[in-house]
mmCIF file of C-alpha atoms in Angstrom:
data_model
loop_
_atom_site.group_PDB
_atom_site.id
_atom_site.type_symbol
_atom_site.label_atom_id
_atom_site.label_comp_id
_atom_site.label_asym_id
_atom_site.label_seq_id
_atom_site.Cartn_x
_atom_site.Cartn_y
_atom_site.Cartn_z
ATOM 1 C CA GLN A 299 -51.703 215.095 -92.591
ATOM 2 C CA ASP A 300 -54.027 215.978 -89.728
ATOM 3 C CA LEU A 301 -53.849 219.766 -89.895
ATOM 4 C CA ASP A 302 -55.252 222.437 -87.599
ATOM 5 C CA ASP A 303 -57.147 225.442 -88.944
ATOM 6 C CA ALA A 304 -54.187 227.795 -88.585
ATOM 7 C CA THR A 305 -51.919 225.526 -90.645
ATOM 8 C CA ILE A 306 -54.580 225.131 -93.322
ATOM 9 C CA ALA A 307 -55.016 228.903 -93.541
ATOM 10 C CA LYS A 308 -51.269 229.438 -93.775
ATOM 11 C CA ALA A 309 -50.929 226.755 -96.468
ATOM 12 C CA ILE A 310 -53.634 228.407 -98.578
ATOM 13 C CA GLU A 311 -51.982 231.816 -98.113
ATOM 14 C CA CYS A 312 -48.567 230.519 -99.223
ATOM 15 C CA TRP A 313 -50.069 228.609 -102.143
ATOM 16 C CA ARG A 314 -51.919 231.671 -103.444
ATOM 17 C CA ASN A 315 -49.194 234.289 -103.044
ATOM 18 C CA GLN A 316 -45.775 234.777 -104.518
ATOM 19 C CA GLU A 317 -44.299 235.349 -101.082
ATOM 20 C CA CYS A 318 -45.390 234.469 -97.563
ATOM 21 C CA GLU A 319 -44.120 234.288 -94.005
ATOM 22 C CA THR A 320 -44.630 230.808 -92.565
ATOM 23 C CA GLY A 321 -45.028 232.173 -89.036
ATOM 24 C CA SER A 322 -42.286 229.957 -87.605
ATOM 25 C CA GLY A 323 -39.699 232.725 -87.351
ATOM 26 C CA GLY A 324 -37.192 230.479 -89.105
ATOM 27 C CA GLU A 325 -34.246 231.993 -90.935
ATOM 28 C CA LEU A 326 -34.395 229.887 -94.103
ATOM 29 C CA VAL A 327 -36.135 231.044 -97.277
ATOM 30 C CA MET A 328 -37.472 228.394 -99.658
ATOM 31 C CA GLY A 329 -37.658 229.212 -103.345
ATOM 32 C CA TYR A 330 -40.173 227.446 -105.576
ATOM 33 C CA ALA A 331 -39.633 227.818 -109.339
ATOM 34 C CA ASP A 332 -42.373 226.328 -111.498
ATOM 35 C CA GLY A 333 -42.215 226.392 -115.272
ATOM 36 C CA GLY A 334 -45.991 226.082 -115.098
ATOM 37 C CA GLY A 335 -48.025 227.544 -112.257
ATOM 38 C CA ASN A 336 -51.257 227.303 -110.301
ATOM 39 C CA ASP A 337 -53.364 228.388 -113.252
ATOM 40 C CA VAL A 338 -52.069 226.161 -116.057
ATOM 41 C CA ASN A 339 -53.424 222.852 -114.750
ATOM 42 C CA VAL A 340 -54.488 221.114 -111.559
ATOM 43 C CA TRP A 341 -51.378 218.940 -111.381
ATOM 44 C CA ARG A 342 -49.075 221.955 -111.135
ATOM 45 C CA SER A 343 -51.327 223.597 -108.578
ATOM 46 C CA VAL A 344 -51.417 220.523 -106.338
ATOM 47 C CA SER A 345 -47.661 219.965 -106.647
ATOM 48 C CA LYS A 346 -47.032 223.468 -105.321
ATOM 49 C CA MET A 347 -49.358 222.828 -102.392
ATOM 50 C CA GLU A 348 -47.503 219.592 -101.610
ATOM 51 C CA ALA A 349 -44.237 221.551 -101.426
ATOM 52 C CA VAL A 350 -45.830 224.272 -99.264
ATOM 53 C CA LEU A 351 -47.237 221.730 -96.817
ATOM 54 C CA GLN A 352 -43.852 220.026 -96.546
ATOM 55 C CA ALA A 353 -42.110 223.350 -95.961
ATOM 56 C CA LEU A 354 -44.529 224.162 -93.138
ATOM 57 C CA THR A 355 -43.324 221.070 -91.265
ATOM 58 C CA TYR A 356 -39.866 222.650 -90.924
ATOM 59 C CA PRO A 357 -39.659 225.423 -88.308
ATOM 60 C CA GLU A 358 -36.326 226.428 -89.857
ATOM 61 C CA ILE A 359 -38.178 227.681 -92.959
ATOM 62 C CA GLY A 360 -39.552 231.138 -92.212
ATOM 63 C CA LYS A 361 -40.437 232.322 -95.698
ATOM 64 C CA ILE A 362 -41.513 230.894 -99.065
ATOM 65 C CA VAL A 363 -40.948 232.763 -102.330
ATOM 66 C CA ALA A 364 -42.447 231.303 -105.517
ATOM 67 C CA THR A 365 -42.383 232.009 -109.233
ATOM 68 C CA ALA A 366 -44.524 230.647 -112.075
ATOM 69 C CA ALA A 367 -43.602 230.899 -115.759
ATOM 70 C CA ASN A 368 -47.057 229.682 -116.832
ATOM 71 C CA PHE A 369 -45.637 227.598 -119.687
ATOM 72 C CA ASP A 370 -44.316 230.722 -121.416
ATOM 73 C CA PRO A 371 -42.574 229.532 -124.605
ATOM 74 C CA ASP A 372 -39.757 232.060 -124.124
ATOM 75 C CA PRO A 373 -36.910 230.428 -122.154
ATOM 76 C CA ALA A 374 -35.858 233.852 -120.873
ATOM 77 C CA VAL A 375 -39.002 234.019 -118.745
ATOM 78 C CA HIS A 376 -38.051 230.791 -116.983
ATOM 79 C CA VAL A 377 -34.423 231.874 -116.616
ATOM 80 C CA ASN A 378 -35.436 235.212 -115.130
ATOM 81 C CA ASP A 379 -37.722 233.506 -112.610
ATOM 82 C CA ILE A 380 -34.835 231.454 -111.228
ATOM 83 C CA ARG A 381 -32.501 234.446 -111.318
ATOM 84 C CA PHE A 382 -35.111 236.428 -109.365
ATOM 85 C CA LEU A 383 -35.024 233.761 -106.636
ATOM 86 C CA ILE A 384 -31.218 233.857 -106.569
ATOM 87 C CA ASN A 385 -31.239 237.626 -106.194
ATOM 88 C CA ARG A 386 -33.993 237.383 -103.600
ATOM 89 C CA GLY A 387 -31.567 235.422 -101.427
ATOM 90 C CA VAL A 388 -33.400 232.122 -101.092
ATOM 91 C CA ASP A 389 -31.537 229.301 -99.362
ATOM 92 C CA PHE A 390 -32.667 226.571 -101.762
ATOM 93 C CA ILE A 391 -34.887 226.145 -104.812
ATOM 94 C CA VAL A 392 -37.345 223.356 -105.606
ATOM 95 C CA GLY A 393 -38.943 223.324 -109.042
ATOM 96 C CA TYR A 394 -39.712 221.729 -112.364
ATOM 97 C CA PRO A 395 -37.412 222.888 -115.210
ATOM 98 C CA ASP A 396 -39.745 222.792 -118.217
ATOM 99 C CA MET A 397 -37.121 224.385 -120.441
ATOM 100 C CA GLY A 398 -34.501 221.768 -119.630
ATOM 101 C CA ILE A 399 -31.036 222.587 -120.954
ATOM 102 C CA ALA A 400 -32.053 226.190 -121.613
ATOM 103 C CA LEU A 401 -31.943 226.646 -117.829
ATOM 104 C CA ALA A 402 -28.476 225.148 -117.412
ATOM 105 C CA GLU A 403 -26.552 228.386 -116.977
ATOM 106 C CA VAL A 404 -28.916 229.951 -114.448
ATOM 107 C CA ILE A 405 -29.067 226.739 -112.410
ATOM 108 C CA LYS A 406 -25.266 226.683 -112.358
ATOM 109 C CA GLU A 407 -25.460 230.296 -111.148
ATOM 110 C CA ALA A 408 -27.620 229.133 -108.250
ATOM 111 C CA THR A 409 -25.177 226.350 -107.392
ATOM 112 C CA ALA A 410 -22.223 228.765 -107.550
ATOM 113 C CA ALA A 411 -24.096 231.078 -105.174
ATOM 114 C CA GLY A 412 -24.475 228.233 -102.686
ATOM 115 C CA ILE A 413 -28.169 227.746 -103.418
ATOM 116 C CA PRO A 414 -29.025 224.063 -103.915
ATOM 117 C CA TYR A 415 -31.458 223.405 -106.770
ATOM 118 C CA VAL A 416 -33.730 220.352 -106.599
ATOM 119 C CA SER A 417 -35.997 219.281 -109.434
ATOM 120 C CA PHE A 418 -38.906 216.886 -109.040
ATOM 121 C CA SER A 419 -41.041 214.772 -111.369
ATOM 122 C CA ALA A 420 -37.846 213.513 -113.054
ATOM 123 C CA GLY A 421 -37.089 217.059 -114.166
ATOM 124 C CA TYR A 422 -33.564 216.503 -115.368
ATOM 125 C CA VAL A 423 -31.817 219.598 -116.692
ATOM 126 C CA GLY A 424 -31.110 217.677 -119.856
ATOM 127 C CA LEU A 425 -30.747 213.906 -120.049
ATOM 128 C CA PRO A 426 -27.217 212.611 -119.354
ATOM 129 C CA ASP A 427 -26.320 211.973 -123.013
ATOM 130 C CA GLN A 428 -27.542 215.350 -124.300
ATOM 131 C CA GLU A 429 -25.081 218.068 -125.185
ATOM 132 C CA GLY A 430 -25.130 220.776 -122.541
ATOM 133 C CA ALA A 431 -26.954 218.668 -119.949
ATOM 134 C CA LEU A 432 -26.168 219.276 -116.300
ATOM 135 C CA ILE A 433 -25.088 216.459 -114.009
ATOM 136 C CA PRO A 434 -27.355 215.989 -110.961
ATOM 137 C CA GLY A 435 -25.306 215.711 -107.825
ATOM 138 C CA GLN A 436 -22.610 217.886 -109.362
ATOM 139 C CA ASP A 437 -24.140 220.834 -111.215
ATOM 140 C CA TYR A 438 -27.289 220.840 -109.085
ATOM 141 C CA LEU A 439 -28.193 219.031 -105.894
ATOM 142 C CA THR A 440 -30.510 216.257 -107.055
ATOM 143 C CA VAL A 441 -33.437 215.201 -109.220
ATOM 144 C CA VAL A 442 -36.416 213.383 -107.712
ATOM 145 C CA GLY A 443 -38.428 211.059 -109.922
ATOM 146 C CA GLU A 444 -38.913 207.722 -111.575
ATOM 147 C CA ASP A 445 -36.352 205.792 -113.594
ATOM 148 C CA LEU A 446 -37.610 207.199 -116.876
ATOM 149 C CA CYS A 447 -36.286 204.418 -119.067
ATOM 150 C CA ALA A 448 -37.910 201.784 -116.855
ATOM 151 C CA LEU A 449 -41.166 203.759 -116.982
ATOM 152 C CA GLY A 450 -41.003 203.965 -120.764
ATOM 153 C CA ALA A 451 -40.269 200.262 -121.044
ATOM 154 C CA SER A 452 -43.319 199.556 -118.874
ATOM 155 C CA PHE A 453 -45.469 201.640 -121.218
ATOM 156 C CA ALA A 454 -44.147 199.679 -124.201
ATOM 157 C CA GLN A 455 -44.822 196.361 -122.488
ATOM 158 C CA ILE A 456 -48.459 197.326 -121.875
ATOM 159 C CA LEU A 457 -48.924 198.382 -125.497
ATOM 160 C CA ASN A 458 -47.151 195.290 -126.833
ATOM 161 C CA GLU A 459 -49.196 192.893 -124.721
ATOM 162 C CA ASN A 460 -52.595 194.548 -125.085
ATOM 163 C CA VAL A 461 -52.525 196.076 -128.559
ATOM 164 C CA GLY A 462 -50.577 193.198 -130.022
ATOM 165 C CA GLU A 463 -50.632 194.489 -133.585
ATOM 166 C CA GLY A 464 -51.664 197.905 -134.874
ATOM 167 C CA LYS A 465 -51.138 201.630 -134.557
ATOM 168 C CA VAL A 466 -50.216 203.553 -131.410
ATOM 169 C CA ALA A 467 -49.383 207.177 -130.620
ATOM 170 C CA ILE A 468 -47.139 208.786 -128.034
ATOM 171 C CA LEU A 469 -47.872 212.101 -126.317
ATOM 172 C CA GLY A 470 -45.799 214.361 -124.094
ATOM 173 C CA GLY A 471 -45.730 217.707 -122.329
ATOM 174 C CA THR A 472 -43.671 220.822 -122.994
ATOM 175 C CA PRO A 473 -41.415 220.404 -126.052
ATOM 176 C CA ASN A 474 -38.255 218.402 -125.350
ATOM 177 C CA ASN A 475 -38.681 218.400 -121.559
ATOM 178 C CA ALA A 476 -36.587 215.654 -119.955
ATOM 179 C CA LEU A 477 -39.503 213.811 -118.341
ATOM 180 C CA SER A 478 -41.284 213.197 -121.642
ATOM 181 C CA LEU A 479 -38.090 212.678 -123.633
ATOM 182 C CA GLY A 480 -36.693 210.170 -121.145
ATOM 183 C CA TRP A 481 -39.630 207.763 -121.148
ATOM 184 C CA GLN A 482 -40.531 208.315 -124.816
ATOM 185 C CA ARG A 483 -37.080 207.175 -125.941
ATOM 186 C CA CYS A 484 -37.393 203.914 -124.065
ATOM 187 C CA THR A 485 -41.002 203.305 -125.057
ATOM 188 C CA ILE A 486 -40.024 203.643 -128.713
ATOM 189 C CA ASP A 487 -36.973 201.407 -128.245
ATOM 190 C CA ASN A 488 -39.108 198.665 -126.682
ATOM 191 C CA LEU A 489 -42.143 198.635 -128.986
ATOM 192 C CA ALA A 490 -42.663 195.316 -130.756
ATOM 193 C CA ASP A 491 -42.177 195.061 -134.521
ATOM 194 C CA SER A 492 -45.919 194.487 -134.866
ATOM 195 C CA ILE A 493 -46.645 197.929 -133.399
ATOM 196 C CA THR A 494 -46.638 200.991 -135.673
ATOM 197 C CA LEU A 495 -45.932 204.371 -134.065
ATOM 198 C CA VAL A 496 -47.926 206.938 -136.039
ATOM 199 C CA ASN A 497 -46.073 210.014 -134.724
ATOM 200 C CA PRO A 498 -42.347 209.255 -134.382
ATOM 201 C CA PRO A 499 -40.140 212.118 -133.159
ATOM 202 C CA ALA A 500 -37.899 214.073 -135.506
ATOM 203 C CA ASP A 501 -34.797 212.666 -133.798
ATOM 204 C CA ARG A 502 -33.611 211.102 -130.551
ATOM 205 C CA ASN A 503 -33.326 214.472 -128.811
ATOM 206 C CA SER A 504 -36.869 215.566 -129.664
ATOM 207 C CA THR A 505 -40.177 214.761 -128.012
ATOM 208 C CA THR A 506 -43.297 213.882 -129.964
ATOM 209 C CA GLY A 507 -46.963 214.628 -129.370
ATOM 210 C CA ASP A 508 -46.201 217.831 -127.435
ATOM 211 C CA THR A 509 -49.333 218.938 -125.556
ATOM 212 C CA ASN A 510 -47.709 221.314 -123.038
ATOM 213 C CA TRP A 511 -49.929 219.469 -120.525
ATOM 214 C CA TYR A 512 -52.387 222.275 -121.328
ATOM 215 C CA ASN A 513 -55.878 220.885 -121.718
ATOM 216 C CA PRO A 514 -57.388 223.540 -124.043
ATOM 217 C CA ILE A 515 -55.005 222.651 -126.901
ATOM 218 C CA ILE A 516 -55.068 218.861 -126.448
ATOM 219 C CA PRO A 517 -58.223 218.081 -128.513
ATOM 220 C CA ASP A 518 -56.646 219.676 -131.586
ATOM 221 C CA ILE A 519 -53.512 217.567 -131.172
ATOM 222 C CA PHE A 520 -55.583 214.391 -130.977
ATOM 223 C CA GLU A 521 -57.631 215.464 -133.967
ATOM 224 C CA GLY A 522 -54.444 215.839 -135.980
ATOM 225 C CA LEU A 523 -53.522 212.257 -135.132
ATOM 226 C CA LEU A 524 -56.982 210.790 -135.639
ATOM 227 C CA VAL A 525 -57.837 212.356 -138.990
ATOM 228 C CA ALA A 526 -54.970 210.393 -140.552
ATOM 229 C CA ASN A 527 -55.205 207.410 -138.200
ATOM 230 C CA PRO A 528 -58.749 206.812 -136.914
ATOM 231 C CA ASP A 529 -57.766 203.240 -136.041
ATOM 232 C CA ILE A 530 -55.209 204.065 -133.317
ATOM 233 C CA LYS A 531 -55.315 201.238 -130.777
ATOM 234 C CA GLY A 532 -53.152 202.601 -128.002
ATOM 235 C CA TYR A 533 -51.508 205.621 -126.410
ATOM 236 C CA ALA A 534 -48.613 206.232 -124.053
ATOM 237 C CA TYR A 535 -48.802 209.528 -122.161
ATOM 238 C CA GLU A 536 -47.815 210.856 -118.740
ATOM 239 C CA TYR A 537 -50.989 212.902 -118.178
ATOM 240 C CA ALA A 538 -54.238 211.007 -117.554
ATOM 241 C CA ASP A 539 -56.538 214.043 -117.507
ATOM 242 C CA GLY A 540 -55.001 215.181 -120.777
ATOM 243 C CA MET A 541 -56.192 211.917 -122.291
ATOM 244 C CA LEU A 542 -59.730 212.811 -121.255
ATOM 245 C CA SER A 543 -59.392 216.105 -123.119
ATOM 246 C CA GLY A 544 -58.228 214.119 -126.121
ATOM 247 C CA PHE A 545 -61.495 212.187 -126.139
ATOM 248 C CA GLU A 546 -63.214 215.415 -127.181
ATOM 249 C CA ALA A 547 -61.626 214.817 -130.586
ATOM 250 C CA TYR A 548 -63.064 211.305 -130.674
ATOM 251 C CA GLU A 549 -66.502 212.775 -130.116
ATOM 252 C CA GLU A 550 -65.984 215.505 -132.703
ATOM 253 C CA LEU A 551 -64.864 212.958 -135.324
ATOM 254 C CA ASP A 552 -67.500 210.412 -134.292
ATOM 255 C CA ILE A 553 -64.877 207.764 -133.494
ATOM 256 C CA PRO A 554 -65.969 205.304 -130.779
ATOM 257 C CA VAL A 555 -63.697 204.818 -127.753
ATOM 258 C CA GLN A 556 -63.275 201.098 -128.296
ATOM 259 C CA ASN A 557 -60.424 198.620 -128.772
ATOM 260 C CA LEU A 558 -58.154 201.053 -126.986
ATOM 261 C CA THR A 559 -55.265 200.610 -124.524
ATOM 262 C CA LEU A 560 -53.809 203.491 -122.488
ATOM 263 C CA ALA A 561 -50.433 203.380 -120.718
ATOM 264 C CA LEU A 562 -50.285 206.405 -118.408
ATOM 265 C CA ARG A 563 -48.189 207.867 -115.633
ATOM 266 C CA THR A 564 -50.629 209.983 -113.637
ATOM 267 C CA ASP A 565 -53.877 209.004 -111.954
ATOM 268 C CA GLU A 566 -56.374 211.839 -112.247
ATOM 269 C CA GLN A 567 -59.811 210.690 -111.126
ATOM 270 C CA SER A 568 -61.510 212.485 -114.013
ATOM 271 C CA LEU A 569 -60.346 209.937 -116.589
ATOM 272 C CA PHE A 570 -60.953 206.956 -114.333
ATOM 273 C CA CYS A 571 -64.532 207.961 -113.537
ATOM 274 C CA ASP A 572 -65.132 208.557 -117.243
ATOM 275 C CA TRP A 573 -63.830 205.011 -117.865
ATOM 276 C CA VAL A 574 -66.332 203.628 -115.341
ATOM 277 C CA GLU A 575 -69.193 205.513 -117.004
ATOM 278 C CA ARG A 576 -68.261 204.268 -120.469
ATOM 279 C CA ASN A 577 -68.338 200.629 -119.326
ATOM 280 C CA GLU A 578 -66.583 199.569 -122.526
ATOM 281 C CA PRO A 579 -64.840 196.170 -122.097
ATOM 282 C CA THR A 580 -62.440 196.727 -125.028
ATOM 283 C CA TYR A 581 -61.099 199.983 -123.536
ATOM 284 C CA ASN A 582 -58.555 199.556 -120.740
ATOM 285 C CA ILE A 583 -56.162 201.786 -118.801
ATOM 286 C CA TRP A 584 -52.914 201.143 -116.945
ATOM 287 C CA TYR A 585 -51.347 203.851 -114.769
ATOM 288 C CA SER A 586 -48.566 204.442 -112.258
ATOM 289 C CA ALA A 587 -48.908 207.489 -109.939
ATOM 290 C CA GLY A 588 -49.464 211.214 -110.162
ATOM 291 C CA GLY A 589 -46.173 212.106 -108.504
ATOM 292 C CA ASN A 590 -47.359 215.358 -106.892
ATOM 293 C CA PHE A 591 -45.771 214.174 -103.657
ATOM 294 C CA GLN A 592 -42.333 214.305 -105.279
ATOM 295 C CA SER A 593 -42.177 218.052 -104.644
ATOM 296 C CA ARG A 594 -42.355 217.207 -100.930
ATOM 297 C CA THR A 595 -39.399 214.875 -101.355
ATOM 298 C CA GLY A 596 -37.545 217.713 -103.047
ATOM 299 C CA VAL A 597 -38.072 219.995 -100.038
ATOM 300 C CA THR A 598 -36.840 217.275 -97.681
ATOM 301 C CA ALA A 599 -33.786 216.560 -99.865
ATOM 302 C CA ALA A 600 -32.807 220.236 -99.747
ATOM 303 C CA MET A 601 -33.289 220.415 -95.984
ATOM 304 C CA LEU A 602 -31.210 217.285 -95.429
ATOM 305 C CA HIS A 603 -28.436 218.808 -97.521
ATOM 306 C CA LEU A 604 -28.544 222.063 -95.579
ATOM 307 C CA LYS A 605 -28.258 220.084 -92.351
ATOM 308 C CA GLY A 606 -25.115 218.379 -93.597
ATOM 309 C CA TYR A 607 -26.480 215.043 -94.751
ATOM 310 C CA GLU A 608 -25.357 213.466 -98.011
ATOM 311 C CA VAL A 609 -28.047 213.522 -100.686
ATOM 312 C CA PRO A 610 -27.686 211.327 -103.802
ATOM 313 C CA GLY A 611 -27.697 212.996 -107.200
ATOM 314 C CA GLN A 612 -30.802 211.028 -108.138
ATOM 315 C CA VAL A 613 -33.648 210.137 -105.771
ATOM 316 C CA ILE A 614 -35.384 207.333 -107.660
ATOM 317 C CA VAL A 615 -39.101 206.919 -106.973
ATOM 318 C CA PRO A 616 -40.163 203.325 -107.766
ATOM 319 C CA HIS A 617 -43.078 202.902 -110.170
ATOM 320 C CA VAL A 618 -45.650 200.142 -110.452
ATOM 321 C CA MET A 619 -48.179 199.901 -113.284
ATOM 322 C CA ARG A 620 -51.756 199.138 -112.217
ATOM 323 C CA LYS A 621 -54.837 198.345 -114.272
ATOM 324 C CA VAL A 622 -57.739 200.707 -113.623
ATOM 325 C CA THR A 623 -60.765 199.232 -111.862
ATOM 326 C CA GLU A 624 -64.019 200.773 -110.652
ATOM 327 C CA SER A 625 -62.464 201.348 -107.230
ATOM 328 C CA ASP A 626 -60.037 203.841 -108.809
ATOM 329 C CA CYS A 627 -62.906 206.283 -109.340
ATOM 330 C CA ASP A 628 -63.631 208.321 -106.213
ATOM 331 C CA PRO A 629 -66.743 210.403 -106.965
ATOM 332 C CA ASN A 630 -66.335 212.263 -103.662
ATOM 333 C CA ARG A 631 -62.966 213.795 -104.562
ATOM 334 C CA PRO A 632 -63.178 217.611 -104.026
ATOM 335 C CA ASN A 633 -61.859 218.086 -107.555
ATOM 336 C CA PRO A 634 -62.056 215.152 -109.986
ATOM 337 C CA VAL A 635 -58.824 216.189 -111.700
ATOM 338 C CA VAL A 636 -56.736 215.745 -108.538
ATOM 339 C CA SER A 637 -54.427 212.744 -108.574
ATOM 340 C CA GLY A 638 -55.581 209.798 -106.505
ATOM 341 C CA THR A 639 -52.111 209.552 -104.950
ATOM 342 C CA SER A 640 -51.863 213.199 -103.907
ATOM 343 C CA LEU A 641 -51.157 213.689 -100.197
ATOM 344 C CA VAL A 642 -52.976 217.028 -99.955
ATOM 345 C CA PRO A 643 -55.911 216.619 -97.515
ATOM 346 C CA ASP A 644 -59.443 217.056 -98.822
ATOM 347 C CA THR A 645 -59.999 219.959 -96.417
ATOM 348 C CA ILE A 646 -57.341 221.921 -98.301
ATOM 349 C CA LEU A 647 -58.380 220.721 -101.760
ATOM 350 C CA ARG A 648 -61.883 222.077 -101.142
ATOM 351 C CA GLN A 649 -60.466 225.516 -100.401
ATOM 352 C CA MET A 650 -58.098 225.376 -103.378
ATOM 353 C CA PHE A 651 -60.766 224.417 -105.899
ATOM 354 C CA GLY A 652 -64.001 225.504 -104.290
ATOM 355 C CA GLY A 653 -65.313 221.956 -103.899
#
């Protein structure tokens, strides 16, 4: 986007504050309900900015009201955030439901109140075969994101072809969130017999390798895997920068980053530039896309619905796996942890992160 100074200033104001006037005079109020928040990691922060920038393109939207649960482990915090937006009288809600099925009742409350709820980043409110799961397109407006089973199968294919034989580990985000659970199931189902998963989940409805996508705790999780399995040859994970945090455990345990294959979803520059610096030919990365822009799609889906257009219950974002090359490292990025596929302009990123 080619943005003028006034729009940039307004975007920063709305990103920083719980509530803001867009200046358009529009009657609609957008709600943004994040199970994370600006302070938990860069990905969440950028995703909110993507949604804000999209909202500012609609003169009908006159106000933005946002909540952030900051990965609180208590589902009631997340429920109360959405209920606050309902009571605040928002016209639609875009968000990521980290607590999954635990949010089912409050999301149904929003739907009953005539407030469409849209999740992004494949944030299903429970996967279709889970007890208590909501049905997108029926119980809430829509979910925006990849075909999670296809994504998981792609991860397995990369590990099968490049590890060949040996140990691998799988990592995820907040416990039992639908994004991680959806692709993890299909990665596990498609791993070759010659591949040994060192951290299988407790059951089919549980995630494994839960990191909460929170970098400070990730080294300890990797250390727990590596102490018992220093010869891990591959990882599947949806958070590239989290993998970089995991390498702190490699350093602590004096394990070389060699003979290693990564199958990742996001494309944070931090990991890719670290890969370039290592210049290790037996260490390779495949990735898809950061997906921050999906929050924009969520805003547009809600606006289309409010204008009377039919919106499908699932907005599938195609994925393509790419092998990292030197060109994937942009040393001039205002913040190295920002996804390479983010649509937020550098002028705004510099103000967000002080770059």
